[in-house]
Coordinates of C-alpha atoms in Angstrom, one line a residue:
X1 CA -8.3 -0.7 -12.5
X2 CA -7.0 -2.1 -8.7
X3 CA -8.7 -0.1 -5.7
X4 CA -6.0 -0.8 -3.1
X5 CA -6.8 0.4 0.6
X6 CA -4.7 1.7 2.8
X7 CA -5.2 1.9 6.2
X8 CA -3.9 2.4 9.7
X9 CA -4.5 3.5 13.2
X10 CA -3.4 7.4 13.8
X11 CA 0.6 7.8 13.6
X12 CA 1.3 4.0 11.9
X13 CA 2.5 5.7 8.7
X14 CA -0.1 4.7 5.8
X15 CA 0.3 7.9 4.7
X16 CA 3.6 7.2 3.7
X17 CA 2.8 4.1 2.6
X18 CA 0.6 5.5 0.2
X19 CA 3.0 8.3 -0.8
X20 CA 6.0 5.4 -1.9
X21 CA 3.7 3.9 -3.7
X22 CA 2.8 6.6 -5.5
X23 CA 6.2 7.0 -6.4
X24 CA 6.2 3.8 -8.4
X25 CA 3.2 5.2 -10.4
X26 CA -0.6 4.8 -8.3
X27 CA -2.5 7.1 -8.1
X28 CA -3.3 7.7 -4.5
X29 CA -6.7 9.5 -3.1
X30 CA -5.8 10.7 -0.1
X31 CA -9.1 10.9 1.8
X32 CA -7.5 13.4 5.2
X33 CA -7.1 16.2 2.3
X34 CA -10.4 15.4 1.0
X35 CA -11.9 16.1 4.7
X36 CA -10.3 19.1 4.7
X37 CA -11.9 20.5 1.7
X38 CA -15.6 19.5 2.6
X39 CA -14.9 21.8 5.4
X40 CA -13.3 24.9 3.5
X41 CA -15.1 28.1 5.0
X42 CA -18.8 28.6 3.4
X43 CA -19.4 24.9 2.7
X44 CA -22.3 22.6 3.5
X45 CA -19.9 20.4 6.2
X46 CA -18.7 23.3 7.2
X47 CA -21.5 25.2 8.4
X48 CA -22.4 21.9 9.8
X49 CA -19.6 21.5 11.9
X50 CA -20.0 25.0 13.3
X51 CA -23.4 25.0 14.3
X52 CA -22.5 21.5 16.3
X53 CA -19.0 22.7 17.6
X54 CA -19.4 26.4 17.9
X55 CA -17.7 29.6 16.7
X56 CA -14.5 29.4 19.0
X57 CA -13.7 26.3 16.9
X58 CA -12.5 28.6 14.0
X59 CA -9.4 30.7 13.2
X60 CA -9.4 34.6 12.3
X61 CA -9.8 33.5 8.5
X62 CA -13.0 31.0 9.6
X63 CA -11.1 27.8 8.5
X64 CA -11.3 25.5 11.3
X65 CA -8.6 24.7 13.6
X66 CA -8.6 20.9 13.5
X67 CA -6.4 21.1 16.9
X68 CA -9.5 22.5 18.6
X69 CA -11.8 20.7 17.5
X70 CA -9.6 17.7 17.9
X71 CA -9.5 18.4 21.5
X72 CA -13.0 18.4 21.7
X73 CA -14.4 15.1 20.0
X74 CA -11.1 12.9 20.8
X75 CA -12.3 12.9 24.6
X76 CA -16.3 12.7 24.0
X77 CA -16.9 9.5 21.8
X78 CA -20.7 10.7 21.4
X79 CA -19.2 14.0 19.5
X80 CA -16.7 12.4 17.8
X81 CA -19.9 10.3 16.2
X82 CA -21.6 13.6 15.1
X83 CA -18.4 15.0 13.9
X84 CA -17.6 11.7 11.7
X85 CA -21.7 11.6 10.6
X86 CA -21.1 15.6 9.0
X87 CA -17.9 14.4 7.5
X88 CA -17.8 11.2 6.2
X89 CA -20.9 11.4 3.6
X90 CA -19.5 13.8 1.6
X91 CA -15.7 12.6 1.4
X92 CA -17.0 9.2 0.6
X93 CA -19.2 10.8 -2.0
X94 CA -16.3 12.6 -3.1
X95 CA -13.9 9.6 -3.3
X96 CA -16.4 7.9 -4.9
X97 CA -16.4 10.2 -7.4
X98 CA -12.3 10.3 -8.1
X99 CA -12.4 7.0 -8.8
X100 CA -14.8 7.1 -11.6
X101 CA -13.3 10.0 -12.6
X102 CA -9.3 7.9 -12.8
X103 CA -11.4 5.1 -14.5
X104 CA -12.4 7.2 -17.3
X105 CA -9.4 8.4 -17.7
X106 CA -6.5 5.4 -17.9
X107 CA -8.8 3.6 -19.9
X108 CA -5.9 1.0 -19.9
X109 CA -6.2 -0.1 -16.2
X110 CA -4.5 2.1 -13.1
X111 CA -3.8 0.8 -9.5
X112 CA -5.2 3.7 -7.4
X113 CA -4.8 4.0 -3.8
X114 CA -7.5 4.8 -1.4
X115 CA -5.8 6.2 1.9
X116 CA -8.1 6.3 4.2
X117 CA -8.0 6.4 7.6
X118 CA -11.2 4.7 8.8
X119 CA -11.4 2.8 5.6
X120 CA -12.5 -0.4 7.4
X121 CA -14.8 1.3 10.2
X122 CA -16.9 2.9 7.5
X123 CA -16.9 -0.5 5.3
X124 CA -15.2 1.3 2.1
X125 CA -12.5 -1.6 2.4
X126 CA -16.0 -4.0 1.2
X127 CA -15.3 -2.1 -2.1
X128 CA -11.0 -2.5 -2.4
X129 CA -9.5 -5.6 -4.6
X130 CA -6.7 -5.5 -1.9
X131 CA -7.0 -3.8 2.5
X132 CA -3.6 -3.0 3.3
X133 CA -3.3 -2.2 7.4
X134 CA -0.3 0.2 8.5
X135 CA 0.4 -0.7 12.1
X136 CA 3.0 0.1 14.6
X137 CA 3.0 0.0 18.6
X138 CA 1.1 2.2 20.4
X139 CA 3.8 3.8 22.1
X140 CA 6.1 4.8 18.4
X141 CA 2.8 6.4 17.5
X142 CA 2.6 8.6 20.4
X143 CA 6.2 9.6 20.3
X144 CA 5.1 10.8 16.8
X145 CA 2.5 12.6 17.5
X146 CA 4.2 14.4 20.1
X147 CA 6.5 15.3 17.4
X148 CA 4.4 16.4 15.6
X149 CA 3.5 18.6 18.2
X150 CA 1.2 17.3 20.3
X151 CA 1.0 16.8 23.7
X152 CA 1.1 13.4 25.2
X153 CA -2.8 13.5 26.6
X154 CA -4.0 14.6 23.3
X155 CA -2.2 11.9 21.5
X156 CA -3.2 9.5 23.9
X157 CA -6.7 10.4 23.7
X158 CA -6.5 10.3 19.6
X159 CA -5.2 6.9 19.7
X160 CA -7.6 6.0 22.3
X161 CA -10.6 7.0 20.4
X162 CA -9.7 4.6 17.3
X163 CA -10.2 0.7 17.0
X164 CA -6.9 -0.9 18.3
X165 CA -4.6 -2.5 15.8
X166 CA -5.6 -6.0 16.6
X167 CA -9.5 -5.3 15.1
X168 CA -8.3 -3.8 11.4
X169 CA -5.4 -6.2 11.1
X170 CA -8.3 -9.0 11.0
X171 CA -10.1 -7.6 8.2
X172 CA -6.4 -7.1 6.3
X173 CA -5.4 -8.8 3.6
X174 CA -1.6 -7.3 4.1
X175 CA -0.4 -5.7 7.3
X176 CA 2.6 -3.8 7.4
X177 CA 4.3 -3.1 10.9
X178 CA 6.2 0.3 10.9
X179 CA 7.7 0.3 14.0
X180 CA 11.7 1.2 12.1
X181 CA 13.6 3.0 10.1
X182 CA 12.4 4.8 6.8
X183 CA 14.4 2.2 4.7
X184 CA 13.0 -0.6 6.3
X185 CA 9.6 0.9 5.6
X186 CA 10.9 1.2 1.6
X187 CA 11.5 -2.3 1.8
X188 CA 8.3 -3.3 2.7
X189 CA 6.5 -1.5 0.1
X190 CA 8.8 -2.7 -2.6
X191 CA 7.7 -6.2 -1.5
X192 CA 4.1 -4.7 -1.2
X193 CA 4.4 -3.2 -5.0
X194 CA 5.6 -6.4 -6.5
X195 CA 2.4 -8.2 -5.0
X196 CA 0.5 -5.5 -6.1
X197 CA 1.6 -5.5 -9.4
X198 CA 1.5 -9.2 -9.7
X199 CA -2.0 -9.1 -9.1
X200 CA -3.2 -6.6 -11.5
X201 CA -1.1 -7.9 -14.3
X202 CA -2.9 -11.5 -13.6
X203 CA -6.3 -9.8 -13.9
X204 CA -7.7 -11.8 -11.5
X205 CA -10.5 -10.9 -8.8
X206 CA -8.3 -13.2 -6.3
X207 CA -5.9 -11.2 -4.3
X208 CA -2.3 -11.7 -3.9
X209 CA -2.3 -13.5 -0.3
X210 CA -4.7 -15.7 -2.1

């Protein structure tokens, strides 16, 4: 089996990076849906979260509104750090364990695809064959965000909260700049595949920049 990160600053599009390739057959671990189900109502994390953040975090049906609390811990680093210390034990822990789990079964060898979004700030990217960074400029990420939805302070202060491009493209192996068109993206991950694929046929520990 090849662990492949994938990684990115908020908005760059690893996501869909991770999505195309699983399209070509990985099997991606997708590690933003994993932190939403650490959190589900009645859950260790979650009770957690609410004792830190406070009841008027939650929606009617107790899930929590990730908008709110966004607001909240994107402007105060020092509660971002307590949110990330609740959360990021037991996705790890849980990552961990879908890996085994995909090892056992394709007993044959699988690429699998870690996206994670702080991959390299929690050192998980120590434990990849291959760190892939997603970037794209700071100012095509928060024109995404606001169309997402968002308003441009709170996209500003999500992008401000994260390392800057410049610090995870140095610990990349293969950076990918999203700043076009869905096609030109597809293009970069068919490259990005055939690497990938050339290094897992060749069995060897070196990577494919090597």
């Amino acid at each position: 089996m090849k662990l492949i990160g994938v990684t990115g600053p908020i908005a760059s599009g690893k996501t869909m990076v991770a999505s195309l390739l699983e399209e070509k057959g990985a099997v991606v671990i997708n590690a933003d849906q994993i932190a939403r189900e650490v959190v589900e109502p009645g859950k260790p994390a979650w009770h957690e979260v609410v004792d830190q953040f406070g009841q008027d975090i939650l929606n009617e049906d107790h899930n929590i509104n990730r908008r709110k609390l966004g607001n909240i811990v994107f402007n105060n680093p020092e509660k971002l750090a307590i949110l990330n210390k609740i959360i990021h034990p037991p996705v790890i822990a849980e990552i961990d364990r879908r890996i085994e789990e995909i090892e056992k079964k394709y007993m044959d060898g699988k690429i699998v695809i870690a996206d994670v979004p702080l991959l390299i700030e929690v050192g998980m990217h120590k434990k990849c064959d291959l760190t892939v960074v997603v970037t794209a400029d700071r100012q095509i990420r928060i024109d995404r965000l606001i169309r997402q939805g968002l308003t441009k302070d709170e996209a500003e202060s999500r992008i401000n909260s994260q390392k800057g491009k410049e610090a995870l493209e140095k610990e990349a192996d293969v950076v990918i700049q999203n700043n076009g068109s869905l096609e030109e993206l597809k293009a970069k991950v068919n490259e990005l595949w055939q690497q990938i694929k050339g290094f897992a046929d060749s069995g060897s520990g070196s990577n494919p920049q090597s």
